[in-house]
Amino acid sequence: MPQSAPVQPSPARPTRSAARPPRWLRVVLPTVLLLVWLVLAGLGGPTFGKLSGVSSNDQAAFLPASAESTEVQAWQEKFTDSEAIPAIVVIRSDEKIPTADLRQYAAIGAKLGAVDGVQKPQSGQTTSVAGPIPSEDGLAVEFIVPIADSNSVKSVVADLRSTLADSIPSGTTGWVTGPAGLTADLVNAFGGIDGILLLVAVAAVFVILLLVYRALLLPFLVLLTSVFALCAAILVVYLFALWGWIKLSGQSQGILSILVIGAATDYSLLLVARSREALEQMDSRWTAILRAWKAAFEPIVASGVTVILALLCLLFSDLNSNKSLGPIAAIGIVFSLLSALTLLPTLLAVFGRASFWPFRPKVVGEHDRRHEHEAGQRVAGLEGVRGVWLRVGRVIARRPRVTWIVAFVLLAACALGLTQLKANGVSQTDVVLSQSDAADGQKVLAEHFDAGSGSPVLIVTTEADADAVLAAAKSTDGIATATLYAGNTRPSTTGQAAEPIVKDGRVLVQATLADEPDSAAAEQVVRTLRSTLPAEDPDVLVGGVTAIALDTNDTAQNDLVKIIPIVLGVILLILMLLLRSILAPVLLIGSVVLSYAAALGVSALVFDHVFGFPGADASVPLFGFVFLVALGVDYNIFLMTRVREESLRIGTRPGILRGLGMTGSVITSAGIVLAATFAALAVIPILFLVQIAFIVAFGVLLDTVIVRSLLVPAVSYDIGRAIWWPSRLWKRTMHSERAESID
């Protein structure tokens, strides 16, 4: 067991009454900075409500152009000359519907077709709505309603539901479902992102800051810093989305808000902690804030750059939803950095010690410093450390190896839950956790009709091979019917042959699935078609709603394998440059990967056995990895930069204990704040966001409490000076130890 280094009292920190900084630094610069941020907030604040206008939740828009389903979608637009999204209206009766009553239902179809936003009928048609189509059991009818205004699906579906409720006969119940209905309910679920999400996140952060600092003004200053950063980020993201430079979705919008509030608060907490230290050492608030800013600048910038580069690694993704999130979130971190390093120090300098009222920091005298030294009770590095961090430091100093082994075993045990993770995607009816009219309608549709009605598999083939491909599709298990597209809004059910539409030598086959189009069985049918149909036509393409979901999941899983090594490599390089070491960064990377695996393992068990979720989106592990690894390294950067600073003064092992003691409270507070902000995502009833909320919130707490507080400092203490290998600090401490042994 390594022995503690001899007690080395921390050098006295002289109280300074330095001359105030020049007038431009005290008056001109703060005034300019405040004006700049007020302008950014003034311009960015009103854009919150405009983001939905440049946001898209269309799953197909996030697939790469090379995806097979994307190619089919392009062909489909050629055949139909329309980008209409089908809504399926299903009406179920308590009793069998007489054939004579179908005329009454036809009148309902006409009313649905007259709703604004529904595709207008083509020449020779009275309505673009297909139906009423009776079910075989006679208990239900369905309509296929093409919605032409794809940018207003939410409002059009709402009007369809209102029209349906006013038109259906007594004794019947109606639903609007299908791709349009599910999209509308998804957009509705995202409706709280602009207001509720931000309100919950800000309220949680405010309460935590009050409890941590027991100050009335400081929480407002920190929150003002975060909110102004978010306003500026929203402004830039809105403009980029408006100009078509990035694709914005509801999930990206929610993550952006949470990430900016959490990150800006974290960086602010580090600066506030340094400011309090400086105010206890110096009379002048201006000199103290400037000193704190210089001390916090390197770890804050290093942390921010690490997160930015990790997020930009998402640009290597083949899935456009992942690729777009990278720059969107990176923009948020950029403004979090800028606000923490410019706006907050300005506010702290203006208000000075009053920021901490009623517990204003006072200049510590020599008598108090001697008392602080005695508080360490002769453990080198713990001079001035009190409370829980004094006790943790003692445990690490006495039993470093036992401490890190226990922490490692605990995390490894949690990671075993990874075997229970089901991240292969979920059906679209399970995406929205709140009540969904479309999800309910989809179940009714599956009870009375072929479940894939209105969401057919689309097969593009050459005209010469059309008959062979059609026959092969019909004979495939899981396909109820298949027809050549001849300009109808739905597959022909009359049995009459119709001349198929031909575009550039290609025809379109519509195949109705027997299973629900977003089920695992339906995805397997698409896989089967893609493996068997090339025998009939080597250039055949298989797409449609089910294929889009399948390609999205497959692409997301491929992204996970590709992006994780890139992110780890980038972060490792940054840590090496920051710490001027190889061994320490490798250990830090290993610790956050273990923490990520543990968080994901516990999350998998909670999702399966506590919440009863049907599975997870294929992008959940990747998003969880990027956020947890980047943000987990944040706290290790805060810790190890302070450890390195103290090690240069008092040696490695005392420096580890002192660095832990001096950063313990601020990093723990930052972790709690970040966990609370990400947990706020759970107020949006979207399965993906709820799962990300739990994974990141739990993972951050696990990283803060176990990894940064016990595992990293204990293993570093156990290794000793070699942790800095091969830097000058390692060589310097090695030479110092040799000199001491000679003496």
XYZ file of C-alpha atoms in Angstrom:
743
model
C 0.000 0.000 0.000
C 1.504 3.355 -0.961
C 2.396 5.669 1.893
C 1.140 9.222 2.152
C 3.696 11.870 1.399
C 4.998 13.881 4.365
C 2.719 16.640 5.490
C 3.417 19.762 3.493
C 1.429 22.756 4.692
C -0.165 24.665 1.909
C 1.714 27.873 1.286
C 0.119 30.878 2.865
C -2.235 32.663 0.567
C -1.522 36.307 1.136
C -4.358 38.752 1.350
C -3.912 41.276 -1.399
C -5.132 44.794 -1.610
C -4.018 45.263 -5.191
C -4.723 48.336 -7.254
C -7.996 48.240 -9.107
C -7.899 47.311 -12.801
C -8.004 50.187 -15.301
C -11.259 51.984 -16.009
C -11.804 50.334 -19.395
C -11.740 46.943 -17.728
C -14.079 47.999 -14.923
C -16.557 50.136 -16.857
C -16.228 50.043 -20.629
C -15.814 46.285 -21.162
C -18.634 45.222 -18.759
C -20.987 47.772 -20.327
C -20.253 46.545 -23.854
C -20.661 42.886 -22.837
C -23.969 43.534 -21.111
C -25.297 45.420 -24.139
C -24.225 42.647 -26.526
C -25.944 39.967 -24.447
C -29.077 42.076 -24.027
C -29.289 42.456 -27.803
C -28.795 38.722 -28.370
C -31.427 37.872 -25.770
C -33.800 40.451 -27.205
C -33.483 38.988 -30.688
C -33.344 35.344 -29.648
C -36.149 35.309 -27.081
C -39.006 35.861 -29.570
C -37.694 33.077 -31.842
C -38.624 30.387 -29.277
C -42.165 30.284 -30.607
C -40.986 30.259 -34.216
C -38.859 27.105 -34.027
C -41.793 24.792 -34.747
C -42.181 26.558 -38.093
C -38.715 25.412 -39.215
C -38.864 22.028 -37.468
C -39.719 18.685 -39.061
C -40.587 15.393 -37.362
C -40.845 13.418 -40.609
C -38.827 10.250 -40.072
C -38.120 9.856 -43.768
C -36.395 13.240 -43.926
C -33.653 11.980 -41.640
C -32.563 9.050 -43.796
C -29.499 9.412 -46.023
C -30.079 9.843 -49.743
C -28.384 6.482 -50.344
C -30.935 4.534 -48.289
C -33.137 2.233 -50.355
C -36.330 3.593 -48.833
C -35.212 7.148 -49.673
C -34.782 6.158 -53.320
C -38.244 4.604 -53.335
C -39.729 7.760 -51.859
C -38.238 9.786 -54.722
C -39.759 7.355 -57.235
C -43.130 7.472 -55.459
C -43.305 11.240 -55.953
C -42.793 10.684 -59.689
C -45.678 8.204 -59.884
C -48.160 10.174 -57.816
C -47.034 13.730 -58.673
C -47.874 14.460 -55.047
C -46.280 14.467 -51.596
C -49.575 13.638 -49.919
C -49.475 11.816 -46.577
C -52.295 9.281 -46.096
C -54.590 9.505 -43.084
C -56.639 6.405 -42.338
C -60.098 7.049 -40.955
C -61.694 4.001 -39.357
C -65.257 3.858 -38.013
C -66.391 0.937 -35.872
C -70.039 0.132 -35.224
C -71.510 -1.669 -32.244
C -73.607 -3.700 -34.686
C -73.041 -5.054 -38.179
C -73.313 -2.279 -40.762
C -76.005 -2.962 -43.393
C -74.880 -2.609 -47.002
C -77.590 -0.016 -47.563
C -75.994 2.232 -44.925
C -72.773 2.532 -46.909
C -74.327 5.484 -48.796
C -74.554 7.320 -45.482
C -70.898 6.574 -44.852
C -70.046 7.766 -48.374
C -71.431 11.153 -47.378
C -68.975 11.155 -44.449
C -66.180 10.544 -46.942
C -67.276 13.569 -48.949
C -67.165 15.744 -45.819
C -63.676 14.472 -45.008
C -62.540 15.258 -48.545
C -63.799 18.834 -48.190
C -61.528 19.575 -45.200
C -58.897 22.207 -45.974
C -55.518 20.587 -46.567
C -56.905 17.353 -48.004
C -55.758 16.659 -51.559
C -58.198 17.963 -54.164
C -59.831 15.412 -56.503
C -58.280 14.870 -59.918
C -60.230 15.338 -63.116
C -63.066 12.841 -63.342
C -63.135 12.290 -59.572
C -65.715 13.623 -57.141
C -63.425 13.187 -54.171
C -59.841 12.173 -53.495
C -60.932 10.094 -50.483
C -61.001 6.335 -51.011
C -63.900 4.616 -49.264
C -65.987 3.684 -47.504
C -64.265 0.281 -47.540
C -66.211 -2.224 -45.389
C -64.445 -4.831 -43.304
C -65.099 -8.520 -43.866
C -66.871 -8.819 -40.508
C -69.116 -5.865 -41.419
C -68.400 -4.054 -38.151
C -66.152 -1.306 -39.515
C -65.425 0.863 -42.522
C -62.282 2.729 -43.444
C -61.384 5.737 -45.577
C -57.997 6.663 -46.993
C -57.654 10.441 -46.910
C -54.611 11.942 -48.673
C -53.340 15.076 -46.901
C -51.667 17.349 -49.428
C -50.459 20.034 -47.002
C -47.596 18.092 -45.405
C -46.485 21.185 -43.451
C -49.835 21.427 -41.664
C -50.514 17.779 -40.849
C -51.307 18.595 -37.209
C -54.050 21.106 -37.992
C -55.493 19.094 -40.900
C -55.741 15.937 -38.770
C -57.375 17.986 -35.993
C -59.974 19.223 -38.499
C -60.540 15.678 -39.777
C -61.140 14.470 -36.216
C -63.563 17.305 -35.572
C -65.432 16.624 -38.817
C -65.541 12.911 -38.066
C -66.904 13.442 -34.555
C -69.718 15.615 -35.957
C -70.604 13.219 -38.793
C -70.544 9.625 -37.565
C -73.874 7.908 -36.789
C -74.914 7.059 -33.241
C -73.604 3.736 -32.011
C -70.286 4.155 -33.806
C -66.830 5.397 -32.863
C -64.263 6.917 -35.213
C -60.498 7.403 -35.240
C -58.016 9.172 -37.523
C -54.844 7.127 -37.730
C -52.321 6.015 -40.347
C -49.066 7.881 -41.107
C -50.739 11.315 -40.937
C -52.550 10.587 -37.663
C -49.423 9.220 -36.001
C -47.387 12.216 -37.194
C -49.982 14.644 -35.846
C -49.982 12.980 -32.425
C -46.182 13.055 -32.398
C -46.205 16.798 -33.142
C -48.782 17.312 -30.388
C -46.573 15.457 -27.931
C -43.706 17.815 -28.764
C -45.993 20.762 -28.062
C -44.581 21.359 -24.561
C -41.012 21.818 -25.723
C -41.253 25.587 -26.090
C -42.764 26.241 -22.665
C -43.239 23.403 -20.189
C -39.813 21.835 -20.725
C -37.912 25.077 -20.262
C -40.022 26.090 -17.263
C -39.444 22.774 -15.482
C -35.705 22.808 -16.219
C -35.212 26.390 -15.031
C -37.306 25.814 -11.892
C -35.291 22.697 -11.002
C -31.972 24.506 -11.483
C -33.169 27.487 -9.432
C -34.192 25.325 -6.468
C -30.885 23.423 -6.535
C -28.860 26.636 -6.679
C -30.798 28.027 -3.728
C -30.049 24.922 -1.691
C -26.381 24.828 -2.694
C -25.467 28.473 -2.194
C -28.167 29.627 0.251
C -27.919 32.954 -1.541
C -30.796 34.934 -2.997
C -29.137 36.826 -5.824
C -26.599 34.301 -7.113
C -29.157 31.782 -8.509
C -30.697 34.578 -10.587
C -27.286 35.584 -11.970
C -26.446 31.993 -12.937
C -29.862 31.380 -14.488
C -29.675 34.665 -16.348
C -26.361 33.488 -17.796
C -27.939 30.201 -18.916
C -31.120 31.713 -20.345
C -29.220 34.389 -22.290
C -26.966 31.655 -23.726
C -30.063 29.705 -24.783
C -31.630 32.777 -26.412
C -28.485 33.404 -28.465
C -28.225 29.724 -29.441
C -31.906 29.568 -30.421
C -31.455 32.628 -32.636
C -28.547 31.072 -34.553
C -30.217 27.641 -34.823
C -33.436 29.241 -36.082
C -31.603 31.167 -38.782
C -29.575 28.120 -39.852
C -32.754 26.021 -40.089
C -34.567 28.811 -41.954
C -31.742 29.006 -44.490
C -31.754 25.212 -44.892
C -28.248 24.695 -43.468
C -29.443 22.285 -40.767
C -32.484 20.059 -40.220
C -34.258 20.775 -36.946
C -36.555 18.252 -35.268
C -38.563 18.280 -32.061
C -36.083 16.027 -30.283
C -33.124 18.221 -31.325
C -34.972 21.284 -30.088
C -35.635 19.711 -26.689
C -32.088 18.462 -26.270
C -30.699 21.867 -27.248
C -32.651 23.653 -24.497
C -31.659 21.161 -21.825
C -28.032 20.978 -22.911
C -27.539 24.748 -22.913
C -29.184 25.275 -19.521
C -27.210 22.395 -17.978
C -23.832 23.154 -19.543
C -23.972 26.913 -18.962
C -24.902 26.307 -15.329
C -22.058 23.804 -14.905
C -19.481 26.223 -16.273
C -20.963 28.996 -14.160
C -20.676 26.912 -10.994
C -16.966 26.379 -11.565
C -16.402 30.111 -12.063
C -18.528 30.944 -9.008
C -16.504 28.529 -6.854
C -13.238 30.115 -8.003
C -14.706 33.570 -7.404
C -15.616 32.708 -3.831
C -12.091 31.416 -3.242
C -10.586 34.596 -4.664
C -12.907 36.857 -2.672
C -11.715 35.115 0.509
C -8.131 35.995 -0.423
C -8.404 39.513 -1.873
C -10.008 42.807 -0.885
C -10.731 44.094 -4.402
C -13.693 42.391 -6.057
C -12.391 43.343 -9.509
C -8.994 41.791 -8.887
C -10.614 38.728 -7.296
C -12.973 38.126 -10.239
C -10.131 38.585 -12.712
C -8.038 36.062 -10.806
C -10.954 33.609 -10.665
C -11.571 34.047 -14.388
C -7.943 33.227 -15.191
C -8.029 30.135 -12.976
C -11.323 28.854 -14.414
C -10.616 29.729 -18.044
C -8.552 26.658 -18.979
C -10.822 23.952 -17.488
C -13.994 25.636 -18.773
C -12.637 26.062 -22.293
C -11.162 22.550 -22.309
C -14.457 21.130 -21.117
C -16.489 23.077 -23.655
C -14.181 22.242 -26.556
C -14.322 18.568 -25.588
C -18.118 18.533 -25.647
C -18.256 20.540 -28.894
C -15.877 18.222 -30.725
C -17.632 15.138 -29.355
C -20.964 16.473 -30.615
C -19.503 17.378 -34.004
C -18.424 13.744 -34.355
C -22.111 13.108 -35.045
C -21.465 14.649 -38.471
C -19.956 11.271 -39.385
C -23.391 9.714 -38.886
C -25.294 8.408 -41.895
C -28.584 9.219 -40.196
C -29.547 12.822 -40.859
C -31.285 13.180 -37.474
C -28.001 12.354 -35.723
C -25.967 14.414 -38.161
C -28.136 17.495 -37.630
C -28.064 17.230 -33.837
C -24.261 17.571 -33.820
C -24.002 21.195 -35.025
C -27.247 22.196 -33.273
C -25.993 21.040 -29.879
C -22.481 22.362 -30.591
C -23.934 25.824 -31.216
C -25.584 25.594 -27.811
C -22.308 24.686 -26.077
C -20.478 27.547 -27.843
C -22.894 30.088 -26.388
C -22.812 28.336 -23.000
C -19.051 28.852 -22.988
C -19.278 32.460 -24.106
C -21.923 33.384 -21.544
C -20.065 31.696 -18.671
C -16.793 33.423 -19.591
C -18.165 36.880 -20.446
C -21.634 37.571 -19.052
C -21.316 35.846 -15.662
C -17.942 37.373 -14.664
C -19.348 40.772 -15.607
C -22.364 40.237 -13.363
C -20.200 38.898 -10.513
C -17.852 41.869 -10.811
C -20.732 44.344 -10.797
C -22.440 42.855 -7.735
C -19.274 41.658 -5.979
C -19.745 40.070 -2.561
C -23.418 41.023 -2.615
C -23.942 38.181 -5.097
C -23.518 35.737 -2.207
C -25.789 37.579 0.249
C -26.623 36.773 3.018
C -23.445 34.662 3.309
C -20.935 37.066 1.833
C -17.375 35.710 1.523
C -14.954 37.466 3.859
C -11.198 37.781 3.528
C -9.612 34.919 5.508
C -6.940 36.000 7.996
C -3.762 34.178 9.017
C -5.401 32.794 12.171
C -8.178 31.258 10.070
C -5.606 29.722 7.717
C -3.819 28.020 10.598
C -7.179 26.693 11.758
C -7.861 25.365 8.226
C -4.492 23.627 8.238
C -5.298 21.895 11.526
C -8.653 20.777 10.077
C -6.774 18.473 7.725
C -5.518 16.596 10.787
C -2.075 16.008 9.352
C -3.148 14.377 6.049
C -1.103 16.024 3.319
C -3.339 17.845 0.867
C -6.437 18.039 3.077
C -5.499 21.324 4.741
C -8.602 23.519 4.798
C -10.870 20.701 3.549
C -13.880 20.021 5.744
C -17.033 17.961 5.895
C -17.713 15.028 3.632
C -14.746 15.710 1.356
C -12.378 15.557 4.307
C -13.760 12.115 5.157
C -13.604 10.949 1.522
C -10.016 12.208 1.264
C -9.020 10.278 4.368
C -10.552 7.066 3.012
C -8.668 7.445 -0.266
C -5.387 8.280 1.501
C -5.632 5.235 3.791
C -7.149 2.639 1.433
C -6.740 3.824 -2.185
C -6.575 0.366 -3.761
C -9.532 -1.023 -1.844
C -11.526 2.105 -2.684
C -11.047 1.965 -6.441
C -11.504 -1.820 -6.621
C -14.847 -1.596 -4.798
C -15.962 1.256 -7.078
C -14.850 -0.695 -10.159
C -16.700 -3.857 -9.112
C -19.882 -1.865 -8.403
C -19.811 -0.230 -11.844
C -18.983 -3.524 -13.570
C -21.951 -5.191 -11.838
C -24.254 -2.416 -13.055
C -22.888 -2.846 -16.588
C -24.117 -6.458 -16.653
C -27.596 -5.089 -17.273
C -26.502 -4.280 -20.824
C -27.496 -7.822 -21.745
C -31.132 -6.767 -21.185
C -30.998 -3.713 -23.455
C -33.462 -3.861 -26.357
C -32.476 -0.977 -28.624
C -33.760 -2.296 -31.945
C -36.422 0.347 -32.410
C -40.070 0.425 -31.371
C -43.305 0.612 -33.300
C -44.552 4.097 -34.093
C -47.643 3.519 -31.972
C -45.358 3.186 -28.922
C -43.366 6.379 -29.542
C -45.942 8.661 -27.893
C -46.428 7.775 -24.222
C -49.545 9.886 -23.692
C -53.003 8.994 -25.003
C -52.934 8.826 -28.802
C -56.039 8.696 -30.963
C -53.916 7.390 -33.830
C -52.436 4.559 -31.756
C -55.912 3.530 -30.590
C -57.180 3.683 -34.161
C -54.304 1.546 -35.384
C -55.367 -1.224 -32.992
C -58.957 -1.054 -34.237
C -57.737 -1.079 -37.828
C -55.730 -4.254 -37.175
C -58.792 -5.956 -35.673
C -61.032 -5.456 -38.714
C -58.758 -4.950 -41.743
C -55.386 -5.971 -43.053
C -53.216 -4.150 -40.538
C -51.072 -2.598 -43.253
C -53.932 -0.799 -44.957
C -52.930 2.711 -45.947
C -49.217 2.072 -45.355
C -48.313 -0.372 -48.139
C -44.880 -1.673 -48.987
C -43.797 0.149 -52.142
C -41.841 -1.833 -54.730
C -40.243 -0.100 -57.717
C -39.376 -2.442 -60.569
C -38.799 -2.362 -64.310
C -41.824 -2.645 -66.586
C -40.467 -5.822 -68.164
C -40.161 -7.609 -64.795
C -43.355 -6.228 -63.290
C -45.442 -9.404 -63.543
C -42.702 -11.612 -62.063
C -42.070 -9.183 -59.195
C -45.810 -8.848 -58.551
C -46.236 -12.623 -58.414
C -43.249 -12.988 -56.083
C -44.597 -10.273 -53.774
C -48.037 -11.913 -53.609
C -46.496 -15.245 -52.658
C -44.459 -13.754 -49.808
C -45.674 -14.607 -46.302
C -47.001 -11.502 -44.575
C -48.308 -9.848 -47.764
C -52.126 -9.721 -47.886
C -52.547 -8.207 -51.365
C -50.340 -6.684 -54.038
C -51.291 -4.641 -57.111
C -49.668 -2.534 -59.790
C -50.201 1.169 -59.169
C -52.559 2.587 -61.788
C -53.291 6.018 -60.375
C -55.619 4.959 -57.563
C -55.199 6.288 -54.060
C -55.199 2.735 -52.750
C -54.476 -0.741 -54.073
C -57.229 -1.944 -56.410
C -59.724 -4.302 -54.761
C -62.030 -4.780 -57.780
C -59.945 -7.464 -59.422
C -60.101 -5.612 -62.744
C -56.846 -5.207 -64.579
C -55.755 -1.602 -65.013
C -52.946 -0.195 -67.018
C -50.126 0.591 -64.597
C -48.475 3.984 -64.644
C -44.985 3.801 -66.154
C -42.284 6.342 -65.329
C -38.853 6.098 -66.985
C -39.428 2.406 -67.673
C -40.392 1.670 -64.059
C -43.678 0.663 -62.436
C -44.817 0.786 -58.825
C -46.168 -2.208 -56.910
C -48.233 -1.577 -53.774
C -48.222 -4.512 -51.347
C -50.530 -4.457 -48.316
C -49.072 -6.017 -45.173
C -51.023 -8.485 -43.074
C -49.309 -7.150 -39.937
C -49.172 -3.618 -38.557
C -46.681 -1.659 -40.676
C -44.561 -0.634 -37.666
C -44.272 -4.117 -36.182
C -41.245 -6.404 -36.115
C -43.148 -8.902 -38.290
C -43.691 -6.243 -40.956
C -39.988 -5.329 -40.925
C -39.136 -8.979 -41.447
C -41.425 -9.032 -44.501
C -39.468 -6.099 -45.958
C -36.181 -7.923 -45.317
C -37.596 -11.015 -47.044
C -38.734 -9.006 -50.068
C -35.333 -7.346 -50.372
C -33.598 -10.721 -50.344
C -35.951 -12.564 -52.731
C -37.125 -9.981 -55.287
C -33.661 -9.290 -56.798
C -33.900 -12.790 -58.303
C -36.720 -11.427 -60.478
C -35.264 -7.926 -61.016
C -31.704 -7.069 -59.889
C -32.610 -3.358 -59.814
C -35.753 -3.716 -57.706
C -36.217 -1.293 -54.791
C -38.355 -1.918 -51.699
C -39.572 1.029 -49.625
C -42.563 2.483 -47.820
C -43.308 3.357 -44.194
C -42.069 0.040 -42.816
C -38.887 0.176 -44.880
C -38.187 3.706 -43.647
C -38.356 2.540 -40.020
C -36.194 -0.480 -40.839
C -33.543 1.573 -42.632
C -33.550 4.113 -39.800
C -32.860 1.426 -37.182
C -30.170 -0.268 -39.255
C -28.430 3.041 -39.975
C -28.568 4.042 -36.298
C -26.947 0.770 -35.227
C -24.197 1.190 -37.813
C -23.619 4.742 -36.557
C -23.076 3.442 -33.033
C -20.222 1.200 -34.134
C -18.656 3.929 -36.267
C -18.985 7.024 -34.094
C -18.015 5.652 -30.665
C -14.335 5.089 -31.607
C -14.172 8.536 -33.239
C -15.546 10.265 -30.129
C -13.194 8.363 -27.836
C -10.209 9.210 -30.032
C -11.040 12.922 -30.108
C -11.571 13.145 -26.344
C -8.397 11.171 -25.632
C -6.359 13.558 -27.768
C -7.812 16.612 -26.007
C -7.076 15.146 -22.582
C -3.503 14.375 -23.575
C -2.961 17.946 -24.699
C -4.633 19.352 -21.584
C -2.932 17.178 -18.968
C 0.382 16.776 -20.864
C 0.179 13.075 -20.061
C -0.687 9.747 -21.661
C -1.526 7.518 -18.698
C -3.976 9.881 -16.979
C -6.113 10.467 -20.123
C -6.265 6.723 -20.839
C -7.483 6.059 -17.307
C -10.028 8.875 -17.541
C -11.401 7.560 -20.836
C -11.650 4.087 -19.363
C -13.524 5.427 -16.341
C -16.175 7.272 -18.353
C -16.698 4.304 -20.691
C -17.221 2.075 -17.650
C -19.584 4.671 -16.194
C -21.525 4.765 -19.486
C -21.826 0.977 -19.584
C -23.039 0.942 -15.964
C -25.613 3.670 -16.603
C -26.919 1.932 -19.713
C -27.042 -1.412 -17.885
C -29.115 -0.052 -15.015
C -31.313 1.872 -17.472
C -32.034 -1.314 -19.422
C -33.224 -3.046 -16.250
C -35.359 -0.062 -15.239
C -36.893 0.237 -18.716
C -37.791 -3.457 -18.801
C -38.861 -4.183 -15.235
C -39.965 -0.840 -13.763
C -41.393 1.257 -16.600
C -42.341 -1.686 -18.827
C -41.176 0.022 -22.023
C -41.522 -2.086 -25.201
C -37.902 -1.362 -26.179
C -35.771 1.596 -27.151
C -35.025 3.612 -30.251
C -31.863 2.459 -31.987
C -30.357 5.943 -31.522
C -30.704 5.885 -27.728
C -27.350 4.147 -27.006
C -25.484 6.545 -29.323
C -27.039 9.711 -27.897
C -26.531 8.408 -24.375
C -22.883 7.680 -25.164
C -22.147 11.085 -26.667
C -23.751 12.988 -23.806
C -22.481 10.826 -20.955
C -18.924 10.440 -22.201
C -18.529 14.096 -23.166
C -20.185 15.389 -20.001
C -18.502 12.763 -17.806
C -15.125 13.879 -19.095
C -16.221 17.419 -18.192
C -16.149 16.594 -14.494
C -12.886 14.733 -14.790
C -11.413 17.783 -16.525
C -12.614 20.006 -13.679
C -11.038 17.596 -11.187
C -7.768 16.736 -12.910
C -6.874 20.275 -13.995
C -7.160 21.311 -10.339
C -5.227 18.210 -9.272
C -2.458 19.085 -11.717
C -2.401 22.670 -10.471
C -2.079 21.508 -6.860
C 0.422 18.769 -7.746
C 2.763 21.385 -9.168
C 2.758 23.056 -5.730
C 2.640 20.246 -3.177
C 3.236 16.949 -4.994
C 1.051 14.405 -6.736
C -0.621 12.491 -3.914
C -1.316 15.548 -1.723
C -2.365 17.355 -4.909
C -4.925 14.642 -5.673
C -6.491 14.954 -2.231
C -6.490 18.737 -2.303
C -7.863 18.861 -5.855
C -10.677 16.508 -4.825
C -11.408 18.521 -1.696
C -11.451 21.873 -3.477
C -13.626 20.716 -6.409
C -15.821 18.195 -4.615
C -18.713 20.472 -3.763
C -18.791 22.392 -7.029
C -18.603 19.273 -9.231
C -21.250 17.479 -7.197
C -23.500 20.535 -7.455
C -22.851 20.716 -11.200
C -23.706 17.029 -11.583
C -26.964 17.414 -9.678
C -27.893 20.442 -11.787
C -27.142 18.660 -15.054
C -29.024 15.546 -13.943
C -32.032 17.673 -12.991
C -32.047 19.525 -16.313
C -31.876 16.330 -18.356
C -34.522 14.734 -16.132
C -36.812 17.589 -17.204
C -36.933 15.981 -20.668
C -39.243 13.386 -19.142
C -42.110 15.923 -19.102
C -42.330 15.508 -22.899
C -44.288 12.246 -23.449
C -41.977 10.895 -26.142
C -40.364 7.511 -25.455
C -36.983 8.537 -26.911
C -36.735 11.695 -24.783
C -37.898 9.956 -21.588
C -35.253 7.265 -22.053
C -32.507 9.797 -22.803
C -33.631 11.766 -19.737
C -33.211 8.764 -17.462
C -29.967 7.484 -18.981
C -28.178 10.839 -18.858
C -29.580 11.929 -15.477
C -28.725 8.632 -13.802
C -25.399 8.370 -15.621
C -24.333 11.883 -14.599
C -25.147 11.175 -10.951
C -23.301 7.861 -11.134
C -20.305 9.571 -12.703
C -20.363 12.396 -10.166
C -20.771 10.260 -7.047
C -18.783 7.134 -7.899
C -16.378 7.806 -10.769
C -15.162 11.320 -10.053
C -15.416 11.118 -6.235
C -13.933 7.663 -5.669
C -12.695 5.731 -8.692
C -10.570 8.367 -10.445
C -8.921 9.950 -7.366
C -8.343 6.555 -5.703
C -6.686 4.913 -8.713
C -4.674 8.088 -9.344
C -3.536 8.139 -5.703
C -2.634 4.454 -5.895
C -0.516 5.001 -9.022
C 1.070 8.172 -7.681
C 3.377 10.378 -9.729
C 3.360 7.921 -12.656
C -0.143 9.190 -13.447
C 1.557 12.137 -15.189
C 3.824 9.951 -17.357
C 5.598 11.016 -19.539
C 5.138 14.743 -18.810
C 7.592 17.098 -17.120
C 5.511 16.886 -13.954
C 6.247 13.144 -13.767
C 9.952 13.739 -14.315
C 10.015 16.601 -11.843
C 8.356 14.661 -9.048
C 10.570 11.667 -9.816
C 13.703 13.801 -9.453
C 12.312 15.388 -6.275
C 11.713 11.979 -4.719
C 15.254 10.880 -5.611
C 16.707 14.018 -4.064
C 14.721 13.465 -0.869
C 15.937 9.842 -0.643
C 19.584 10.996 -1.030
C 19.107 13.597 1.714
